[in-house]
Every structure is written in C-alpha cells, then in structure tokens.
Coordinates of N, CA and C in Angstrom, one line a residue:
L1 N 0.7 -1.0 -0.1 CA 0.2 -0.1 -0.1 C 1.0 1.2 0.1
E2 N 1.9 1.2 0.7 CA 3.0 2.6 0.6 C 3.5 2.6 -0.8
A3 N 3.7 1.7 -1.5 CA 4.0 2.0 -2.9 C 3.1 2.7 -3.8
I4 N 1.8 2.0 -3.5 CA 0.6 2.7 -4.0 C 0.7 3.9 -4.0
Q5 N 0.6 4.5 -2.5 CA 0.3 5.8 -2.2 C 1.7 6.7 -2.6
M6 N 2.8 6.1 -2.6 CA 3.9 7.0 -3.0 C 3.5 7.3 -4.6
R7 N 3.3 6.4 -5.4 CA 2.9 6.7 -6.9 C 1.9 7.7 -6.8
L8 N 0.8 7.5 -6.2 CA -0.1 8.5 -6.4 C 0.2 10.0 -6.0
E9 N 1.1 10.0 -4.8 CA 1.7 11.4 -4.7 C 2.4 12.0 -5.6
T10 N 3.4 11.2 -6.0 CA 4.2 11.5 -7.2 C 3.6 11.9 -8.6
T11 N 2.6 11.1 -8.9 CA 1.7 11.6 -10.0 C 1.1 13.2 -9.7
A12 N 0.6 13.2 -8.7 CA -0.5 14.4 -8.3 C 0.7 15.4 -8.2
A13 N 1.9 15.4 -7.9 CA 3.1 16.4 -7.9 C 3.5 16.6 -9.2
A14 N 3.7 15.8 -10.0 CA 3.8 16.0 -11.6 C 2.8 16.7 -12.1
E15 N 1.7 16.5 -11.7 CA 0.3 17.2 -12.6 C 0.0 18.6 -11.6
S16 N 0.8 19.0 -10.7 CA 0.6 20.3 -10.0 C 0.8 21.4 -10.7
A17 N 0.2 22.5 -10.5 CA 0.2 23.6 -11.1 C 1.7 24.4 -10.6
E18 N 2.0 23.8 -9.4 CA 3.4 24.5 -8.9 C 4.7 23.5 -9.3
M19 N 4.4 22.7 -10.2 CA 5.5 22.0 -11.0 C 6.1 22.7 -12.1
T20 N 7.4 23.1 -12.2 CA 7.8 23.6 -13.4 C 8.5 22.8 -14.4
R21 N 7.9 22.6 -15.6 CA 8.5 21.7 -16.5 C 9.7 22.3 -17.3
L22 N 10.8 21.6 -16.9 CA 12.1 21.8 -17.6 C 12.0 21.4 -19.1
P23 N 12.6 22.5 -19.9 CA 12.6 22.0 -21.2 C 13.4 20.8 -21.7
P24 N 13.3 20.2 -22.8 CA 14.1 18.9 -22.8 C 15.7 18.9 -22.7
E25 N 16.1 20.3 -23.4 CA 17.5 20.4 -23.5 C 18.3 20.5 -22.4
Q26 N 17.2 21.0 -21.0 CA 17.8 20.9 -19.8 C 17.9 19.5 -19.1
L27 N 17.1 18.5 -19.8 CA 17.4 17.1 -19.3 C 18.5 16.3 -20.0
V28 N 19.1 16.8 -21.0 CA 20.0 16.0 -21.5 C 21.3 15.8 -20.7
G29 N 22.1 14.7 -20.5 CA 23.0 14.6 -19.7 C 23.5 13.1 -19.6
I30 N 24.3 13.2 -18.8 CA 24.7 11.7 -18.0 C 24.2 11.8 -16.7
Y31 N 23.5 10.3 -16.3 CA 23.0 10.4 -14.7 C 23.4 9.2 -14.4
V32 N 23.9 9.1 -13.1 CA 24.4 8.1 -12.2 C 23.7 8.3 -10.8
L33 N 23.6 7.0 -10.2 CA 23.3 7.0 -8.8 C 24.5 7.2 -7.8
P34 N 24.4 8.4 -7.2 CA 25.6 8.5 -6.3 C 25.7 7.3 -5.4
G35 N 26.9 6.7 -4.9 CA 27.4 5.6 -4.3 C 26.7 4.3 -4.5
A36 N 26.4 4.2 -5.9 CA 25.8 2.8 -6.2 C 26.3 2.5 -7.5
A37 N 26.7 1.1 -7.5 CA 27.3 0.7 -8.7 C 26.4 0.4 -9.8
G38 N 26.6 0.5 -11.0 CA 25.6 0.2 -12.1 C 25.9 1.5 -13.0
P39 N 25.4 1.1 -14.3 CA 25.6 1.6 -15.8 C 25.2 3.3 -15.5
A40 N 25.7 4.2 -16.1 CA 25.4 5.5 -16.3 C 24.0 5.5 -17.3
V41 N 23.2 6.4 -17.1 CA 22.1 6.5 -18.1 C 22.5 7.8 -18.9
T42 N 22.3 7.8 -20.0 CA 22.4 9.1 -21.2 C 21.3 9.4 -21.4
I43 N 20.9 10.6 -21.5 CA 19.6 11.3 -22.1 C 20.2 12.1 -23.1
F44 N 19.8 11.9 -24.4 CA 20.1 12.9 -25.6 C 19.2 13.0 -26.2
Q45 N 19.0 13.9 -27.2 CA 17.9 14.2 -28.3 C 18.2 13.7 -29.6
K46 N 17.3 13.2 -30.4 CA 17.5 12.7 -31.5 C 16.3 13.1 -32.2
D47 N 16.2 14.0 -33.4 CA 15.1 14.4 -34.1 C 14.1 14.8 -33.3
G48 N 14.6 16.0 -32.2 CA 13.3 16.6 -31.3 C 12.9 15.5 -30.2
Q49 N 13.3 14.0 -30.3 CA 12.7 13.2 -29.2 C 13.9 13.3 -28.2
L50 N 13.5 13.1 -26.9 CA 14.2 12.4 -26.0 C 14.6 11.0 -26.2
V51 N 16.2 10.5 -25.7 CA 16.2 9.2 -25.9 C 17.1 8.7 -24.6
Q52 N 16.9 7.7 -24.4 CA 17.6 7.0 -23.1 C 18.7 6.0 -23.6
R53 N 19.8 6.2 -23.3 CA 20.8 5.2 -23.6 C 21.6 4.7 -22.5
I54 N 21.5 3.3 -22.2 CA 22.2 2.7 -21.2 C 23.2 1.7 -21.9
D55 N 24.5 1.4 -21.6 CA 25.3 0.5 -22.2 C 24.8 -0.8 -22.3
G56 N 24.9 -1.5 -23.4 CA 24.5 -3.0 -23.1 C 23.0 -3.1 -23.5
F57 N 22.2 -2.1 -23.5 CA 20.8 -2.2 -23.9 C 20.4 -1.1 -25.0
R58 N 19.4 -1.5 -25.7 CA 18.9 -0.8 -26.9 C 18.3 0.6 -26.5
D59 N 18.8 1.8 -27.3 CA 18.3 2.9 -26.9 C 16.9 3.0 -26.9
R60 N 16.1 3.8 -25.8 CA 14.4 3.8 -25.7 C 14.5 5.2 -26.0
S61 N 13.5 5.6 -26.7 CA 12.7 7.0 -27.0 C 11.7 7.2 -25.6
L62 N 11.6 8.3 -25.2 CA 11.0 8.9 -24.1 C 10.1 9.6 -24.4
T63 N 8.8 9.3 -24.0 CA 7.5 10.0 -24.3 C 7.1 10.9 -23.2
Y64 N 6.8 12.2 -23.3 CA 6.3 13.2 -22.0 C 5.0 12.6 -21.5
V65 N 5.1 12.6 -20.1 CA 3.8 12.1 -19.4 C 3.1 13.4 -18.9
A66 N 4.0 13.9 -17.7 CA 3.4 14.8 -16.9 C 4.7 15.5 -16.2
G67 N 4.7 16.9 -15.7 CA 5.7 17.6 -15.0 C 7.2 17.1 -15.6
N68 N 7.7 16.6 -14.8 CA 9.2 16.2 -15.2 C 9.3 14.7 -15.5
R69 N 8.2 14.1 -15.9 CA 8.2 12.6 -16.0 C 7.8 12.3 -17.6
Y70 N 8.7 11.2 -17.9 CA 8.5 10.6 -19.2 C 8.4 8.9 -19.1
R71 N 7.9 8.5 -20.2 CA 7.5 7.1 -20.1 C 8.4 6.4 -21.4
K72 N 9.3 5.5 -20.7 CA 10.3 4.9 -21.9 C 9.2 4.2 -22.9
E73 N 9.6 4.4 -24.1 CA 8.9 3.3 -25.2 C 8.7 2.0 -24.9
G74 N 7.3 1.8 -25.1 CA 7.0 0.2 -24.6 C 6.9 -0.2 -23.1
E75 N 7.0 0.9 -22.3 CA 6.9 0.7 -21.0 C 5.5 1.2 -20.2
P76 N 5.0 0.5 -19.4 CA 3.7 1.0 -19.0 C 3.8 2.1 -17.9
S77 N 4.7 2.0 -17.1 CA 4.9 3.2 -16.2 C 5.8 4.4 -16.3
P78 N 5.5 5.4 -15.9 CA 6.4 6.6 -16.2 C 7.6 6.4 -15.3
L79 N 8.5 7.3 -15.4 CA 9.9 7.3 -14.4 C 10.0 8.7 -14.6
S80 N 10.5 9.5 -13.3 CA 11.1 10.7 -13.4 C 12.7 10.7 -13.5
I81 N 12.7 11.7 -14.5 CA 14.2 12.0 -15.1 C 14.7 12.8 -14.1
V82 N 13.9 13.8 -13.6 CA 14.4 14.8 -12.6 C 13.3 15.0 -11.8
S83 N 13.3 15.6 -10.4 CA 12.4 16.0 -9.5 C 12.5 17.5 -9.5
G84 N 11.1 18.2 -9.3 CA 11.4 19.6 -9.7 C 10.5 20.4 -8.4

C-alpha cells in the first residue's frame, strides 16, 4: 500500500500547477546514482525526441507524461528523469 500511495503522490506532484516543467534540452546529460554501482544513463535528443541510452541495452525513446516525467517506449509506467 505504501508503494501505491507514493506513486499517487508522485503523480499528483507531477500534475500540480506548482511543478515547473524543464525544457527537454535541460534534461540532456549523463545520470548516475551516487554511491551505487551500475551503468550511467545518458539522455540525449535525436530528431526532437528525448532518448535514453544505457550501455548494453537498446536506446529507448522517452515520451512526455506530466511534469518532469517521461515514459520509456514500450513501458507501462512513467519514470522521473528529474524532480522539480
């Protein structure tokens, strides 16, 4: 139940009028989890579309959902690229 509540809160925050949507060019970069082992996630633009690249996996287009949340092509649930 906590996971569901957290997801609802995150979705509500993303759709809030207080959320400032960052333009796609400000999301472009290399992301890593501090203090955690794992591959870096590179976000870049290709033909006006945000794309996620992780070494060893195919590139995935990102579709805008709300706030600063995007959905990976073929994935049912959105992910937060950044918090705002």
